[in-house]
Amino acid sequence: MREKLIELKNVTYTYEADEEGAPGYTAVRDVSLDIYKGEFVAVLGHNGSGKSTMAKTMNAIFEPTQGTVTVNGIVADSEEKGNEIRRIVGMVFQNPDNQIVATVVEDDVAFGPENLGVEPSEIRRRVDDALKTVGMYELREREPHKLSGGQKQRVAIAGVLAMQTQGIILDEPTAMLDPTGREEVLKTIIRLNKEMGITVVLITHFMDEAVHADRVVVMDGGTVIAEGTPQEIFSQEEFLKAHSLDIPQTAQLCRRLGFEECILTPDECVEKLTSVLGGAAQ
Amino acid sequence: MTYPIELRNVSYYYSPGTPLQVAALKNINLKIGEGELAGIIGHTGSGKSTLISHFNGLLRPVEGSVIIDGEDLAKDKETLRAARFKVGLCFQYPEAQLFEETVARDIAFGPKNMKLSDEEINERVKKAAEFVGLKPELLEKSPFDLSGGEKRRAAIAGVMAMEPKVLVLDEPAAGLDPGGKNEILSMISEYKKRTGCTVVLVSHSMEDIASVADRVIVMNAGTIAMDGTVDEVFSHSAELRSMGLNVPEITRIFIRLRELGYDVPADVYSVEKGAQILREMIRRRSV
C-alpha cells in the first residue's frame, strides 16, 4: 500500500482582514488531498486560484483555519510541530533572490542543517552531496548573487536537500528563469524524484513541466477541480482553457490531427507521426 | 529617413576602465521603423535589458549614438527629456513599481510629469485603464488590493497613458497563467493595431514573440545575432538552441521530422500551420 507523506483533510485557509482595511478572504476552501511518498505531483491553476496558499499549508508555514494537515503522521497544529514538519518537507519559492541568505554558495546550503544543530563534519558531507546532486558543486565557493537565475534556484533546492527532507514543494520555481535556466531546474527536479525518491509537489504555470508529473491537480476558486494523470488532465482542452489554463502545444497539434491518444511530448509525437506516415522515403 | 529608434555603432560597458570591465553591448546597429512590432529575444545576460535602456536614454552609450525620432540623444538635455516621453519603457514585473494611493493616481503619474492639464490627464487615465481592461470601479482602489494580473495591467496602463511613440515592454507576460498571458499578448497586438505605434516586446519565450511580432531580433553576448521575420529566424532553430533559446514544441517536432528524412519545412511554429501540413501529408499517405 502506498504511504501518505502529506494529507490535507477539509483544509480551509482564510486571510484575515488587515488594519489598513484590506478585506479578508478565503483562499483555500475545503480541500482534501493526499500526496504519497515518492510521488511527483504538479499543481496547476490560474493566478489567484489558491495554489500557493495551499502549498504553504502543506509545510505548515500557514496553519489551516479549518481542517487538518498531517505530514508523515504529524498533525500541524502548533509551532513546534510546524518546525518538525519543515524538516520533513522543504519549500522553494519563485524569486531566487529572496531566498539566498549567505555570501558564499556552500554557506547558503549549510544554513538549514546548521540551524538544526547538525555536527560540522556531517554538515560538510550533506552540503557536498546536495551541491553535487543539483550540479553546483564546482561553483560552491562562488558568490550567490553572481549566479544565473537557474543556478540560484538550484542552490535553493540544494539548501532543502541538505536538510534531508523527504519532500520538496516548489512554488513556480522557474517563473523568472530563461529557457536554459528552466530546463536546468526541471531536470534537477525530475532527478530528485526519480533517482532519489524525493516526493515533489511542483506548482507551475508551464504545462510542459506538468507533463512530467505522475499526477496533476487543477485548482480554481480555492478548491481542487480536477486531478488525474497528465494524459487524463491534458485531454480536456476546453475545460482547462475555461480555467485560464492550456494544454501543451504538442497535445494541441495531436488533437487537431485527430489522434485518439493524448500525446504530450514532442518525442512521443514524432514517434506517432513516423508510424502514421510510414518510412521517410518520399 | 528617420526612424523612431536608431542605434549607430553603440557599445556599452559596465565598470569601464577597470579590470572588471564587461562589454554589455558591442557595436550595435539597429533601426526600428514606424508602426513595427519587433520582438527582442535572448537568454539572461545577453544584453536585452541594456539595449532597451538605451532607447530612452536611461543608459548612455559609451561609444556610438542613439537617435530617437531623428534626434541624437547626446545633443542636449531637452532632447533627452523628450525621449523619456517618446519612448515608454515598461520593465519586468512592473507591478513592483506601483506606489500611489489609488490605481488612477498611479496611472496618472507619467502624464502628470508631462505637465498635461488635469482634464487631459483624466481623459488619458480613463482611456488607458479601459484599454488594458481595468474596470472603472478599480480605479479608486489601492493598487495593492488588485490581483496579480490586474496590477500588471495597471502598471502597463501607466506607460500607455503617456501615449509614447514607442512602447517597450520587458517580459510583460512573465509569471502569468496561460490565460492571463494570452490576454496580455492580444492586448499588445490590439494596441499596435489601434494606435499604429511602434512596439518593442522583450521576452525569453519564442512562443510569445512568434504569436505577435512581425520581426525578431536575437541578442547574444551583447551583439545582434539574428534579425529577420519570424519565419526567417525560426528556420535557424539549431543556432537558436545553441544560444540558450528554446524553440516552440511544434518547431522541435518539425526539425526532428526533417532529421528523419521527411520533406517538411523547418520554420513551422504555430499549431495551426503544423496541423495543416501534417494533415495533408497523412491524407496523401492514405490515398
GROMACS .gro file of N, CA and C in nm, chain B residues 135-274:
model
  420
  417LYS      N    1  -1.161   4.758  -1.485
  417LYS     CA    2  -1.295   4.814  -1.466
  417LYS      C    3  -1.287   4.948  -1.393
  418PRO      N    4  -1.376   5.044  -1.432
  418PRO     CA    5  -1.372   5.177  -1.371
  418PRO      C    6  -1.375   5.175  -1.218
  419GLU      N    7  -1.448   5.079  -1.159
  419GLU     CA    8  -1.457   5.078  -1.012
  419GLU      C    9  -1.323   5.044  -0.945
  420LEU      N   10  -1.230   4.988  -1.024
  420LEU     CA   11  -1.100   4.955  -0.965
  420LEU      C   12  -1.011   5.079  -0.952
  421LEU      N   13  -1.044   5.183  -1.029
  421LEU     CA   14  -0.956   5.300  -1.035
  421LEU      C   15  -0.937   5.371  -0.902
  422GLU      N   16  -1.038   5.364  -0.816
  422GLU     CA   17  -1.026   5.433  -0.688
  422GLU      C   18  -0.973   5.343  -0.577
  423LYS      N   19  -0.945   5.218  -0.611
  423LYS     CA   20  -0.889   5.125  -0.511
  423LYS      C   21  -0.739   5.147  -0.495
  424SER      N   22  -0.684   5.093  -0.387
  424SER     CA   23  -0.540   5.095  -0.372
  424SER      C   24  -0.482   4.992  -0.468
  425PRO      N   25  -0.371   5.025  -0.535
  425PRO     CA   26  -0.314   4.926  -0.628
  425PRO      C   27  -0.280   4.794  -0.559
  426PHE      N   28  -0.258   4.800  -0.427
  426PHE     CA   29  -0.218   4.679  -0.356
  426PHE      C   30  -0.334   4.583  -0.332
  427ASP      N   31  -0.457   4.632  -0.357
  427ASP     CA   32  -0.572   4.544  -0.341
  427ASP      C   33  -0.609   4.472  -0.470
  428LEU      N   34  -0.533   4.500  -0.577
  428LEU     CA   35  -0.564   4.433  -0.704
  428LEU      C   36  -0.502   4.294  -0.706
  429SER      N   37  -0.553   4.210  -0.795
  429SER     CA   38  -0.493   4.078  -0.814
  429SER      C   39  -0.363   4.096  -0.893
  430GLY      N   40  -0.284   3.990  -0.899
  430GLY     CA   41  -0.156   3.998  -0.970
  430GLY      C   42  -0.172   4.045  -1.114
  431GLY      N   43  -0.269   3.985  -1.184
  431GLY     CA   44  -0.291   4.020  -1.324
  431GLY      C   45  -0.338   4.164  -1.340
  432GLU      N   46  -0.424   4.210  -1.248
  432GLU     CA   47  -0.473   4.348  -1.254
  432GLU      C   48  -0.362   4.448  -1.227
  433LYS      N   49  -0.275   4.415  -1.131
  433LYS     CA   50  -0.161   4.504  -1.102
  433LYS      C   51  -0.075   4.520  -1.227
  434ARG      N   52  -0.049   4.408  -1.293
  434ARG     CA   53   0.032   4.412  -1.414
  434ARG      C   54  -0.030   4.506  -1.517
  435ARG      N   55  -0.164   4.494  -1.534
  435ARG     CA   56  -0.233   4.579  -1.630
  435ARG      C   57  -0.227   4.726  -1.591
  436ALA      N   58  -0.241   4.752  -1.461
  436ALA     CA   59  -0.238   4.891  -1.415
  436ALA      C   60  -0.101   4.952  -1.446
  437ALA      N   61   0.004   4.873  -1.424
  437ALA     CA   62   0.139   4.924  -1.448
  437ALA      C   63   0.160   4.953  -1.597
  438ILE      N   64   0.109   4.863  -1.682
  438ILE     CA   65   0.122   4.884  -1.827
  438ILE      C   66   0.039   5.005  -1.870
  439ALA      N   67  -0.079   5.020  -1.809
  439ALA     CA   68  -0.164   5.136  -1.842
  439ALA      C   69  -0.091   5.266  -1.810
  440GLY      N   70  -0.013   5.266  -1.703
  440GLY     CA   71   0.061   5.386  -1.664
  440GLY      C   72   0.157   5.431  -1.773
  441VAL      N   73   0.217   5.335  -1.842
  441VAL     CA   74   0.309   5.370  -1.951
  441VAL      C   75   0.228   5.410  -2.075
  442MET      N   76   0.120   5.336  -2.102
  442MET     CA   77   0.037   5.369  -2.220
  442MET      C   78  -0.023   5.509  -2.209
  443ALA      N   79  -0.055   5.552  -2.087
  443ALA     CA   80  -0.119   5.682  -2.067
  443ALA      C   81  -0.028   5.797  -2.106
  444MET      N   82   0.101   5.769  -2.117
  444MET     CA   83   0.193   5.873  -2.162
  444MET      C   84   0.187   5.886  -2.314
  445GLU      N   85   0.114   5.796  -2.376
  445GLU     CA   86   0.100   5.791  -2.521
  445GLU      C   87   0.234   5.807  -2.592
  446PRO      N   88   0.326   5.717  -2.559
  446PRO     CA   89   0.458   5.726  -2.622
  446PRO      C   90   0.450   5.685  -2.769
  447LYS      N   91   0.544   5.732  -2.850
  447LYS     CA   92   0.550   5.689  -2.990
  447LYS      C   93   0.594   5.544  -2.999
  448VAL      N   94   0.679   5.508  -2.900
  448VAL     CA   95   0.730   5.371  -2.897
  448VAL      C   96   0.700   5.313  -2.758
  449LEU      N   97   0.636   5.199  -2.757
  449LEU     CA   98   0.608   5.132  -2.630
  449LEU      C   99   0.701   5.011  -2.619
  450VAL      N  100   0.782   5.008  -2.512
  450VAL     CA  101   0.876   4.898  -2.494
  450VAL      C  102   0.835   4.819  -2.371
  451LEU      N  103   0.810   4.690  -2.389
  451LEU     CA  104   0.765   4.608  -2.276
  451LEU      C  105   0.863   4.495  -2.253
  452ASP      N  106   0.918   4.488  -2.131
  452ASP     CA  107   1.015   4.384  -2.098
  452ASP      C  108   0.941   4.271  -2.027
  453GLU      N  109   0.930   4.156  -2.089
  453GLU     CA  110   0.865   4.038  -2.032
  453GLU      C  111   0.728   4.069  -1.972
  454PRO      N  112   0.637   4.126  -2.051
  454PRO     CA  113   0.509   4.166  -1.991
  454PRO      C  114   0.423   4.049  -1.944
  455ALA      N  115   0.450   3.928  -1.992
  455ALA     CA  116   0.364   3.815  -1.955
  455ALA      C  117   0.429   3.722  -1.855
  456ALA      N  118   0.549   3.757  -1.805
  456ALA     CA  119   0.620   3.666  -1.713
  456ALA      C  120   0.538   3.640  -1.588
  457GLY      N  121   0.532   3.516  -1.548
  457GLY     CA  122   0.466   3.480  -1.423
  457GLY      C  123   0.315   3.473  -1.429
  458LEU      N  124   0.256   3.499  -1.546
  458LEU     CA  125   0.110   3.492  -1.555
  458LEU      C  126   0.067   3.352  -1.599
  459ASP      N  127  -0.057   3.316  -1.565
  459ASP     CA  128  -0.107   3.187  -1.610
  459ASP      C  129  -0.134   3.194  -1.761
  460PRO      N  130  -0.152   3.078  -1.828
  460PRO     CA  131  -0.167   3.081  -1.974
  460PRO      C  132  -0.277   3.176  -2.022
  461GLY      N  133  -0.390   3.179  -1.952
  461GLY     CA  134  -0.499   3.268  -1.994
  461GLY      C  135  -0.458   3.414  -1.983
  462GLY      N  136  -0.396   3.451  -1.870
  462GLY     CA  137  -0.353   3.589  -1.847
  462GLY      C  138  -0.248   3.631  -1.947
  463LYS      N  139  -0.162   3.536  -1.982
  463LYS     CA  140  -0.056   3.561  -2.077
  463LYS      C  141  -0.115   3.589  -2.216
  464ASN      N  142  -0.209   3.506  -2.258
  464ASN     CA  143  -0.273   3.529  -2.389
  464ASN      C  144  -0.344   3.663  -2.394
  465GLU      N  145  -0.408   3.700  -2.283
  465GLU     CA  146  -0.478   3.829  -2.280
  465GLU      C  147  -0.381   3.944  -2.297
  466ILE      N  148  -0.268   3.939  -2.225
  466ILE     CA  149  -0.170   4.047  -2.236
  466ILE      C  150  -0.116   4.055  -2.378
  467LEU      N  151  -0.086   3.939  -2.437
  467LEU     CA  152  -0.030   3.939  -2.572
  467LEU      C  153  -0.130   3.992  -2.675
  468SER      N  154  -0.257   3.953  -2.662
  468SER     CA  155  -0.351   4.005  -2.762
  468SER      C  156  -0.377   4.153  -2.738
  469MET      N  157  -0.367   4.196  -2.611
  469MET     CA  158  -0.380   4.338  -2.581
  469MET      C  159  -0.269   4.418  -2.651
  470ILE      N  160  -0.149   4.362  -2.654
  470ILE     CA  161  -0.036   4.431  -2.717
  470ILE      C  162  -0.058   4.442  -2.870
  471SER      N  163  -0.102   4.333  -2.932
  471SER     CA  164  -0.130   4.339  -3.077
  471SER      C  165  -0.238   4.441  -3.105
  472GLU      N  166  -0.341   4.441  -3.021
  472GLU     CA  167  -0.453   4.533  -3.040
  472GLU      C  168  -0.405   4.678  -3.025
  473TYR      N  169  -0.317   4.702  -2.929
  473TYR     CA  170  -0.264   4.836  -2.905
  473TYR      C  171  -0.192   4.886  -3.030
  474LYS      N  172  -0.111   4.797  -3.088
  474LYS     CA  173  -0.038   4.835  -3.208
  474LYS      C  174  -0.134   4.865  -3.321
  475LYS      N  175  -0.233   4.778  -3.338
  475LYS     CA  176  -0.330   4.797  -3.445
  475LYS      C  177  -0.405   4.928  -3.429
  476ARG      N  178  -0.446   4.954  -3.305
  476ARG     CA  179  -0.532   5.070  -3.283
  476ARG      C  180  -0.456   5.202  -3.290
  477THR      N  181  -0.334   5.206  -3.234
  477THR     CA  182  -0.262   5.332  -3.227
  477THR      C  183  -0.162   5.349  -3.341
  478GLY      N  184  -0.123   5.238  -3.406
  478GLY     CA  185  -0.021   5.248  -3.509
  478GLY      C  186   0.117   5.277  -3.453
  479CYS      N  187   0.130   5.269  -3.321
  479CYS     CA  188   0.259   5.298  -3.258
  479CYS      C  189   0.358   5.184  -3.280
  480THR      N  190   0.484   5.217  -3.262
  480THR     CA  191   0.588   5.115  -3.266
  480THR      C  192   0.588   5.043  -3.131
  481VAL      N  193   0.598   4.912  -3.135
  481VAL     CA  194   0.601   4.837  -3.009
  481VAL      C  195   0.723   4.745  -3.011
  482VAL      N  196   0.795   4.743  -2.899
  482VAL     CA  197   0.908   4.652  -2.885
  482VAL      C  198   0.876   4.560  -2.766
  483LEU      N  199   0.881   4.431  -2.794
  483LEU     CA  200   0.846   4.333  -2.692
  483LEU      C  201   0.969   4.248  -2.661
  484VAL      N  202   1.010   4.249  -2.535
  484VAL     CA  203   1.127   4.171  -2.496
  484VAL      C  204   1.079   4.046  -2.426
  485SER      N  205   1.131   3.930  -2.464
  485SER     CA  206   1.085   3.807  -2.400
  485SER      C  207   1.187   3.695  -2.409
  486HIS      N  208   1.175   3.600  -2.316
  486HIS     CA  209   1.253   3.476  -2.324
  486HIS      C  210   1.180   3.376  -2.412
  487SER      N  211   1.050   3.401  -2.429
  487SER     CA  212   0.967   3.298  -2.487
  487SER      C  213   0.947   3.314  -2.636
  488MET      N  214   0.996   3.220  -2.712
  488MET     CA  215   0.980   3.220  -2.856
  488MET      C  216   0.833   3.212  -2.895
  489GLU      N  217   0.756   3.133  -2.819
  489GLU     CA  218   0.614   3.118  -2.848
  489GLU      C  219   0.545   3.255  -2.842
  490ASP      N  220   0.577   3.332  -2.739
  490ASP     CA  221   0.512   3.462  -2.721
  490ASP      C  222   0.548   3.556  -2.835
  491ILE      N  223   0.678   3.562  -2.865
  491ILE     CA  224   0.725   3.651  -2.971
  491ILE      C  225   0.660   3.611  -3.104
  492ALA      N  226   0.662   3.480  -3.130
  492ALA     CA  227   0.609   3.432  -3.259
  492ALA      C  228   0.462   3.466  -3.273
  493SER      N  229   0.389   3.469  -3.162
  493SER     CA  230   0.245   3.490  -3.174
  493SER      C  231   0.209   3.635  -3.205
  494VAL      N  232   0.296   3.732  -3.179
  494VAL     CA  233   0.258   3.872  -3.205
  494VAL      C  234   0.352   3.954  -3.294
  495ALA      N  235   0.482   3.918  -3.297
  495ALA     CA  236   0.578   4.009  -3.361
  495ALA      C  237   0.584   3.993  -3.513
  496ASP      N  238   0.623   4.103  -3.583
  496ASP     CA  239   0.649   4.097  -3.728
  496ASP      C  240   0.796   4.061  -3.749
  497ARG      N  241   0.877   4.106  -3.654
  497ARG     CA  242   1.021   4.097  -3.672
  497ARG      C  243   1.084   4.048  -3.542
  498VAL      N  244   1.187   3.968  -3.553
  498VAL     CA  245   1.254   3.916  -3.433
  498VAL      C  246   1.401   3.955  -3.437
  499ILE      N  247   1.446   4.013  -3.326
  499ILE     CA  248   1.586   4.050  -3.312
  499ILE      C  249   1.643   3.959  -3.203
  500VAL      N  250   1.744   3.882  -3.237
  500VAL     CA  251   1.801   3.789  -3.140
  500VAL      C  252   1.930   3.846  -3.085
  501MET      N  253   1.937   3.864  -2.955
  501MET     CA  254   2.058   3.914  -2.891
  501MET      C  255   2.138   3.797  -2.837
  502ASN      N  256   2.269   3.805  -2.853
  502ASN     CA  257   2.356   3.704  -2.794
  502ASN      C  258   2.490   3.768  -2.763
  503ALA      N  259   2.537   3.754  -2.641
  503ALA     CA  260   2.667   3.806  -2.599
  503ALA      C  261   2.688   3.952  -2.639
  504GLY      N  262   2.584   4.035  -2.622
  504GLY     CA  263   2.598   4.178  -2.647
  504GLY      C  264   2.594   4.219  -2.792
  505THR      N  265   2.565   4.125  -2.881
  505THR     CA  266   2.553   4.160  -3.022
  505THR      C  267   2.418   4.114  -3.077
  506ILE      N  268   2.381   4.168  -3.194
  506ILE     CA  269   2.261   4.120  -3.260
  506ILE      C  270   2.300   3.998  -3.342
  507ALA      N  271   2.255   3.881  -3.299
  507ALA     CA  272   2.297   3.757  -3.365
  507ALA      C  273   2.211   3.728  -3.486
  508MET      N  274   2.085   3.769  -3.482
  508MET     CA  275   1.994   3.747  -3.595
  508MET      C  276   1.892   3.859  -3.594
  509ASP      N  277   1.843   3.892  -3.713
  509ASP     CA  278   1.741   3.996  -3.725
  509ASP      C  279   1.662   3.965  -3.851
  510GLY      N  280   1.535   3.931  -3.836
  510GLY     CA  281   1.458   3.897  -3.955
  510GLY      C  282   1.312   3.875  -3.920
  511THR      N  283   1.237   3.825  -4.017
  511THR     CA  284   1.097   3.795  -3.990
  511THR      C  285   1.093   3.673  -3.898
  512VAL      N  286   0.976   3.649  -3.840
  512VAL     CA  287   0.961   3.535  -3.750
  512VAL      C  288   1.000   3.407  -3.825
  513ASP      N  289   0.953   3.392  -3.950
  513ASP     CA  290   0.984   3.272  -4.028
  513ASP      C  291   1.134   3.255  -4.049
  514GLU      N  292   1.200   3.365  -4.087
  514GLU     CA  293   1.344   3.357  -4.114
  514GLU      C  294   1.420   3.312  -3.989
  515VAL      N  295   1.388   3.376  -3.877
  515VAL     CA  296   1.462   3.345  -3.755
  515VAL      C  297   1.436   3.201  -3.710
  516PHE      N  298   1.312   3.158  -3.721
  516PHE     CA  299   1.280   3.022  -3.676
  516PHE      C  300   1.341   2.913  -3.764
  517SER      N  301   1.376   2.949  -3.888
  517SER     CA  302   1.437   2.846  -3.971
  517SER      C  303   1.581   2.817  -3.927
  518HIS      N  304   1.631   2.897  -3.831
  518HIS     CA  305   1.766   2.871  -3.777
  518HIS      C  306   1.756   2.816  -3.635
  519SER      N  307   1.667   2.721  -3.617
  519SER     CA  308   1.641   2.679  -3.479
  519SER      C  309   1.761   2.614  -3.410
  520ALA      N  310   1.846   2.548  -3.486
  520ALA     CA  311   1.963   2.485  -3.422
  520ALA      C  312   2.051   2.593  -3.361
  521GLU      N  313   2.071   2.703  -3.435
  521GLU     CA  314   2.152   2.813  -3.382
  521GLU      C  315   2.086   2.876  -3.260
  522LEU      N  316   1.952   2.890  -3.266
  522LEU     CA  317   1.881   2.949  -3.153
  522LEU      C  318   1.904   2.866  -3.027
  523ARG      N  319   1.897   2.735  -3.044
  523ARG     CA  320   1.916   2.648  -2.928
  523ARG      C  321   2.058   2.660  -2.874
  524SER      N  322   2.154   2.678  -2.965
  524SER     CA  323   2.293   2.691  -2.918
  524SER      C  324   2.312   2.822  -2.842
  525MET      N  325   2.221   2.918  -2.861
  525MET     CA  326   2.230   3.044  -2.787
  525MET      C  327   2.147   3.039  -2.659
  526GLY      N  328   2.107   2.921  -2.619
  526GLY     CA  329   2.032   2.908  -2.493
  526GLY      C  330   1.886   2.944  -2.509
  527LEU      N  331   1.838   2.950  -2.632
  527LEU     CA  332   1.697   2.982  -2.652
  527LEU      C  333   1.623   2.854  -2.685
  528ASN      N  334   1.495   2.863  -2.668
  528ASN     CA  335   1.415   2.746  -2.686
  528ASN      C  336   1.325   2.771  -2.805
  529VAL      N  337   1.309   2.673  -2.892
  529VAL     CA  338   1.214   2.693  -3.000
  529VAL      C  339   1.083   2.627  -2.959
  530PRO      N  340   0.969   2.673  -3.013
  530PRO     CA  341   0.842   2.614  -2.974
  530PRO      C  342   0.841   2.462  -2.998
  531GLU      N  343   0.758   2.392  -2.921
  531GLU     CA  344   0.749   2.246  -2.933
  531GLU      C  345   0.720   2.205  -3.077
  532ILE      N  346   0.630   2.280  -3.142
  532ILE     CA  347   0.592   2.246  -3.280
  532ILE      C  348   0.714   2.250  -3.370
  533THR      N  349   0.796   2.354  -3.353
  533THR     CA  350   0.916   2.366  -3.435
  533THR      C  351   1.008   2.247  -3.410
  534ARG      N  352   1.019   2.208  -3.283
  534ARG     CA  353   1.106   2.094  -3.249
  534ARG      C  354   1.059   1.967  -3.319
  535ILE      N  355   0.926   1.949  -3.326
  535ILE     CA  356   0.872   1.830  -3.392
  535ILE      C  357   0.909   1.830  -3.541
  536PHE      N  358   0.895   1.946  -3.604
  536PHE     CA  359   0.925   1.955  -3.747
  536PHE      C  360   1.075   1.936  -3.775
  537ILE      N  361   1.158   1.988  -3.686
  537ILE     CA  362   1.302   1.971  -3.706
  537ILE      C  363   1.338   1.824  -3.699
  538ARG      N  364   1.278   1.755  -3.602
  538ARG     CA  365   1.306   1.612  -3.585
  538ARG      C  366   1.259   1.534  -3.707
  539LEU      N  367   1.141   1.570  -3.760
  539LEU     CA  368   1.090   1.501  -3.878
  539LEU      C  369   1.184   1.521  -3.997
  540ARG      N  370   1.237   1.641  -4.007
  540ARG     CA  371   1.334   1.668  -4.116
  540ARG      C  372   1.459   1.584  -4.100
  541GLU      N  373   1.507   1.575  -3.975
  541GLU     CA  374   1.626   1.494  -3.949
  541GLU      C  375   1.601   1.349  -3.988
  542LEU      N  376   1.476   1.305  -3.973
  542LEU     CA  377   1.442   1.167  -4.007
  542LEU      C  378   1.419   1.149  -4.157
  543GLY      N  379   1.434   1.259  -4.232
  543GLY     CA  380   1.426   1.248  -4.377
  543GLY      C  381   1.292   1.288  -4.438
  544TYR      N  382   1.199   1.333  -4.358
  544TYR     CA  383   1.072   1.378  -4.415
  544TYR      C  384   1.090   1.515  -4.480
  545ASP      N  385   1.015   1.536  -4.587
  545ASP     CA  386   1.025   1.662  -4.659
  545ASP      C  387   0.927   1.764  -4.599
  546VAL      N  388   0.967   1.824  -4.486
  546VAL     CA  389   0.881   1.925  -4.422
  546VAL      C  390   0.961   2.052  -4.399
  547PRO      N  391   0.895   2.167  -4.393
  547PRO     CA  392   0.968   2.292  -4.366
  547PRO      C  393   1.019   2.296  -4.222
  548ALA      N  394   1.123   2.377  -4.197
  548ALA     CA  395   1.180   2.385  -4.062
  548ALA      C  396   1.128   2.506  -3.985
  549ASP      N  397   1.053   2.593  -4.054
  549ASP     CA  398   1.014   2.718  -3.989
  549ASP      C  399   0.867   2.717  -3.943
  550VAL      N  400   0.819   2.603  -3.903
  550VAL     CA  401   0.680   2.595  -3.857
  550VAL      C  402   0.677   2.622  -3.707
  551TYR      N  403   0.597   2.719  -3.663
  551TYR     CA  404   0.595   2.748  -3.519
  551TYR      C  405   0.454   2.760  -3.464
  552SER      N  406   0.352   2.753  -3.551
  552SER     CA  407   0.218   2.760  -3.495
  552SER      C  408   0.148   2.626  -3.512
  553VAL      N  409   0.062   2.597  -3.414
  553VAL     CA  410  -0.011   2.470  -3.414
  553VAL      C  411  -0.094   2.458  -3.542
  554GLU      N  412  -0.158   2.567  -3.582
  554GLU     CA  413  -0.247   2.563  -3.698
  554GLU      C  414  -0.171   2.525  -3.826
  555LYS      N  415  -0.057   2.595  -3.846
  555LYS     CA  416   0.019   2.567  -3.966
  555LYS      C  417   0.074   2.425  -3.963
  556GLY      N  418   0.123   2.384  -3.847
  556GLY     CA  419   0.177   2.249  -3.832
  556GLY      C  420   0.072   2.144  -3.862
   0.00000   0.00000   0.00000
